mmCIF file of C-alpha atoms in Angstrom:
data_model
loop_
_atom_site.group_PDB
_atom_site.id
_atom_site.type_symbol
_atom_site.label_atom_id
_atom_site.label_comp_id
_atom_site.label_asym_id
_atom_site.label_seq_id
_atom_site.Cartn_x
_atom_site.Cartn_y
_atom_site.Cartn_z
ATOM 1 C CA UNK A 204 108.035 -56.103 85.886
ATOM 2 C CA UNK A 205 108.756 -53.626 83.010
ATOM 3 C CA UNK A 206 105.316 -51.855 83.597
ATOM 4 C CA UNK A 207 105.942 -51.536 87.645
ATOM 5 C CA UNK A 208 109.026 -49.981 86.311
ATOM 6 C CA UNK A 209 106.997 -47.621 84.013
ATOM 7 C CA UNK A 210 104.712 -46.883 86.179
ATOM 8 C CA UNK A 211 107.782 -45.668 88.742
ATOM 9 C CA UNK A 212 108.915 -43.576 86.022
ATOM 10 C CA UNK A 213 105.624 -42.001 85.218
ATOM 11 C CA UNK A 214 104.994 -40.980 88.793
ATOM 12 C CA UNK A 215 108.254 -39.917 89.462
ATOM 13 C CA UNK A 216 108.390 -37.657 86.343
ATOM 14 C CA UNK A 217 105.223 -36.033 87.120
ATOM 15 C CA UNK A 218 106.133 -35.665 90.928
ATOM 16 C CA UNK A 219 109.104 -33.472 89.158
ATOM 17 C CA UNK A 220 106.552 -31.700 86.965
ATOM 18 C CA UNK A 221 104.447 -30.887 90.500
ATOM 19 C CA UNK A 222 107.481 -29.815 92.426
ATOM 20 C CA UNK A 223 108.432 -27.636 89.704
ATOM 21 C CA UNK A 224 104.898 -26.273 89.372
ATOM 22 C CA UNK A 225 104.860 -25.691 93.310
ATOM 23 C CA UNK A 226 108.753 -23.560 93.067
ATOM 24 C CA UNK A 227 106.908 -21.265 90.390
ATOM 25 C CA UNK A 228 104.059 -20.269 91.845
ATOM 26 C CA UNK A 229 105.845 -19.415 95.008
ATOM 27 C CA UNK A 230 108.321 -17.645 93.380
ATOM 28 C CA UNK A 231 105.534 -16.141 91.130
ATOM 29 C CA UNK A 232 103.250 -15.517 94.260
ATOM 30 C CA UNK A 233 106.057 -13.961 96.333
ATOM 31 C CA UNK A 234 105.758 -11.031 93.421
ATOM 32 C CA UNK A 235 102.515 -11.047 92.866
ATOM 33 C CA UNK A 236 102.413 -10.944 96.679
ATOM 34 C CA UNK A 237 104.864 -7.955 97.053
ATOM 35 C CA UNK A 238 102.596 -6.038 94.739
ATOM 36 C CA UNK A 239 99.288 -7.303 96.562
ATOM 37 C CA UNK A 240 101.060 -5.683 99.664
ATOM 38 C CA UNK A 241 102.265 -2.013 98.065
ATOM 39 C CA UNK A 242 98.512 -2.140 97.088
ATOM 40 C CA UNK A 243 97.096 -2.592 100.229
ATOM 41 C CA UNK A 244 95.226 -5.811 99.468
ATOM 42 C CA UNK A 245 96.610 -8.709 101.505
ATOM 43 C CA UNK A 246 94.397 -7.735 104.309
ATOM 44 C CA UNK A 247 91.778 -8.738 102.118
ATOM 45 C CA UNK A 248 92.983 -11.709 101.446
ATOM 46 C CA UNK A 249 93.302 -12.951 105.140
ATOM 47 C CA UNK A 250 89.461 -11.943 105.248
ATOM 48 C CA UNK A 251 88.981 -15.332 102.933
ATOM 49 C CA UNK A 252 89.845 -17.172 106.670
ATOM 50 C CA UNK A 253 88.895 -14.350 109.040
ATOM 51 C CA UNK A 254 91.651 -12.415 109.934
ATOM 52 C CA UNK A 255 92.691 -9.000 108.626
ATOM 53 C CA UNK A 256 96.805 -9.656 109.102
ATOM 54 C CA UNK A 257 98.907 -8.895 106.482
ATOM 55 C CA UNK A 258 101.075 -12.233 107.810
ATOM 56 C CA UNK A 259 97.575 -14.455 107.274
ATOM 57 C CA UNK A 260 97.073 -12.524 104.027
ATOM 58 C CA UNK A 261 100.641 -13.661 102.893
ATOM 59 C CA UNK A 262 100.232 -17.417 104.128
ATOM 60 C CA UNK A 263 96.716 -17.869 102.676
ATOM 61 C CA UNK A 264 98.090 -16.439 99.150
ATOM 62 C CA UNK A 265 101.949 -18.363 99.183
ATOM 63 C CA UNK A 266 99.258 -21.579 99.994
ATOM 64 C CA UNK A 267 96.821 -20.727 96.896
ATOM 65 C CA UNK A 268 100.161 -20.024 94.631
ATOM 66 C CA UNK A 269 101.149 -23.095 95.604
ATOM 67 C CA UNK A 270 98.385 -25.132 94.545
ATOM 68 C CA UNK A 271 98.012 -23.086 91.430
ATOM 69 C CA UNK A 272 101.360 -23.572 91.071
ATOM 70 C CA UNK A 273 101.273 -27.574 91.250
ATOM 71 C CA UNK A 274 97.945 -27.811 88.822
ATOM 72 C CA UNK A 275 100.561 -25.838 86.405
ATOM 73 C CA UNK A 276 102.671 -28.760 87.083
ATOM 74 C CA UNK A 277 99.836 -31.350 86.097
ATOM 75 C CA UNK A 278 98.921 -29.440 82.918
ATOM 76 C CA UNK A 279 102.445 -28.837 82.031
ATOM 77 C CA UNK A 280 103.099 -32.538 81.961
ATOM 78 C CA UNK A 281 100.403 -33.170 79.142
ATOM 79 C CA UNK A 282 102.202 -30.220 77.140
ATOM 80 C CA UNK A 283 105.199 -30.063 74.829
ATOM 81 C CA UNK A 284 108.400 -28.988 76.485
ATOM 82 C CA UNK A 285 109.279 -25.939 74.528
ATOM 83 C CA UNK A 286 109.204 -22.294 76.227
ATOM 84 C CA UNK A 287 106.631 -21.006 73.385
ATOM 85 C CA UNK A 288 104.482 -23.538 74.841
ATOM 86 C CA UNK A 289 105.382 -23.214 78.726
ATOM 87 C CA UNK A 290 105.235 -19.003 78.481
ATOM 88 C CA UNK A 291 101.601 -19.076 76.871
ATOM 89 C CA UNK A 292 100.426 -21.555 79.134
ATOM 90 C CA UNK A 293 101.536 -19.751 82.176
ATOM 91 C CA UNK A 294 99.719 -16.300 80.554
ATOM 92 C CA UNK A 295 96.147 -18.726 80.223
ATOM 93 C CA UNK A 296 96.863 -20.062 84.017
ATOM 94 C CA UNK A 297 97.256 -16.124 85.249
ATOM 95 C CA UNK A 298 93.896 -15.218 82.642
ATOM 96 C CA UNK A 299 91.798 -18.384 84.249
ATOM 97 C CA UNK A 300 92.672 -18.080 87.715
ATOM 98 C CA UNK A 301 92.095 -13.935 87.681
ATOM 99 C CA UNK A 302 88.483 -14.853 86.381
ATOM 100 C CA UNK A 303 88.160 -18.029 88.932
ATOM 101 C CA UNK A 304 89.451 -16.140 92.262
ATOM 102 C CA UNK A 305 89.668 -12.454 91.475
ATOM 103 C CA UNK A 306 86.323 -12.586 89.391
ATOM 104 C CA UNK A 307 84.130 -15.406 90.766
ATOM 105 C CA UNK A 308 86.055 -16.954 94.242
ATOM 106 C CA UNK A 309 86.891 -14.389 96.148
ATOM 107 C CA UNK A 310 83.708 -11.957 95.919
ATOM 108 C CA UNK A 311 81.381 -15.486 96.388
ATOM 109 C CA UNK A 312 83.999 -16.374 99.622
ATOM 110 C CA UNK A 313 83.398 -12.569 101.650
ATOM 111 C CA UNK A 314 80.001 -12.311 100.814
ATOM 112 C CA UNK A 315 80.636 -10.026 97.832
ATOM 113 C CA UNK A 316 78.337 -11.740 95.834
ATOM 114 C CA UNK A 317 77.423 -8.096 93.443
ATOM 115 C CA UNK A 318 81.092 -8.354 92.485
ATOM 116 C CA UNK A 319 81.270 -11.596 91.191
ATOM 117 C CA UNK A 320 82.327 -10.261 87.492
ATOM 118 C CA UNK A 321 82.652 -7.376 88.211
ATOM 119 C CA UNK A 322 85.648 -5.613 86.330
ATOM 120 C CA UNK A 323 87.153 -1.912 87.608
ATOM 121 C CA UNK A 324 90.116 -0.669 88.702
ATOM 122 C CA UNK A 325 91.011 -2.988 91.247
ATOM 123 C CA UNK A 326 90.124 -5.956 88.785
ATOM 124 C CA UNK A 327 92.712 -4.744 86.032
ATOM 125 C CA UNK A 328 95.187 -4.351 88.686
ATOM 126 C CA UNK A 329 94.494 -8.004 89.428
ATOM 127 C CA UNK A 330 95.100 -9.147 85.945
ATOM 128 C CA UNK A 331 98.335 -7.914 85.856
ATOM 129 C CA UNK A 332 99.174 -9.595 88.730
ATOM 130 C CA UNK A 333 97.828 -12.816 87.867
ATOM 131 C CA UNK A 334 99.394 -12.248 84.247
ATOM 132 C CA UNK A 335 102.876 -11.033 85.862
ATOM 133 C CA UNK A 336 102.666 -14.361 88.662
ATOM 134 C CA UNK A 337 101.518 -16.703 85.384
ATOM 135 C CA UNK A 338 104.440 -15.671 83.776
ATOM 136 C CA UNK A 339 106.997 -15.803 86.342
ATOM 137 C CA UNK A 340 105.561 -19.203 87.849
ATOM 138 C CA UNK A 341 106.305 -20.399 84.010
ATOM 139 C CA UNK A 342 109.834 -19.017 83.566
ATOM 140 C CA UNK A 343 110.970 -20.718 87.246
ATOM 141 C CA UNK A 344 108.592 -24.029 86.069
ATOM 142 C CA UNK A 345 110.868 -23.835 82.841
ATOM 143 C CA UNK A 346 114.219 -23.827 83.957
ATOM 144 C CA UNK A 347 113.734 -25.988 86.629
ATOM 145 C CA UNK A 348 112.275 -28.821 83.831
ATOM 146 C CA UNK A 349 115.301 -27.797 81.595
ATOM 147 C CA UNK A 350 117.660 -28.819 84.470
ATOM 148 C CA UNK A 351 115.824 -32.340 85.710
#
């Protein structure tokens, strides 16, 4: 009985660290996303599912922050509860997901395959986004755990 009860507790405390994951990388992606849009590149984003729309481009990235958000979650919930910890962890997810979509994704998903690595402009700009969303998605993931 005490380990069904465990179990519960487990689940139910990483369900929290998931949903909190999920709230920061909205928030997070709503900036990254406002910045995506000033820079003209949420077009570009719809293109991942065939549609040019700024509204599409906005769905398809709120749905990837999401996501990226809730893995945050999942990792978060293997890490010490401190904001040292949660703040450099949300800088490596904006480093690792800027070289897994920016870098290696998104080129390889519209046929850009002679920009997969490819680093300019545009690919610094990227960085700070992902850094700035990494960040953010952290701070939100933070004080939402501090308040569970």
């Amino acid at each position: 009985m005490a380990t069904g009860t465990l179990t519960s507790a487990t689940t139910s405390s990483l369900t929290q660290h998931i949903i909190n994951g999920v709230a920061g990388g909205i928030v997070g992606g709503i900036v990254f996303g406002i910045m995506m849009q000033v820079q003209g590149m949420l077009p570009m984003v719809a293109s991942m599912v065939g549609s040019q729309d700024v509204v599409v481009g906005w769905i398809v990235h709120l749905l990837i922050s999401a996501f990226i958000g809730a893995v945050f979650g999942v990792v978060m919930s293997r890490l010490p509860a401190n904001w040292g910890v949660t703040i450099g962890a949300g800088i490596g997810n904006g480093v690792i997901w800027w070289i897994l979509g920016a870098l290696i994704l998104m080129p390889l998903i519209l046929g850009m395959n002679a920009m997969v690595l490819q680093i300019g402009e545009m690919q610094i700009n990227s960085l700070i986004g992902h850094l700035i969303f990494g960040v953010i998605a952290a701070v939100v993931y933070r004080i939402m755990a501090s308040r569970a």
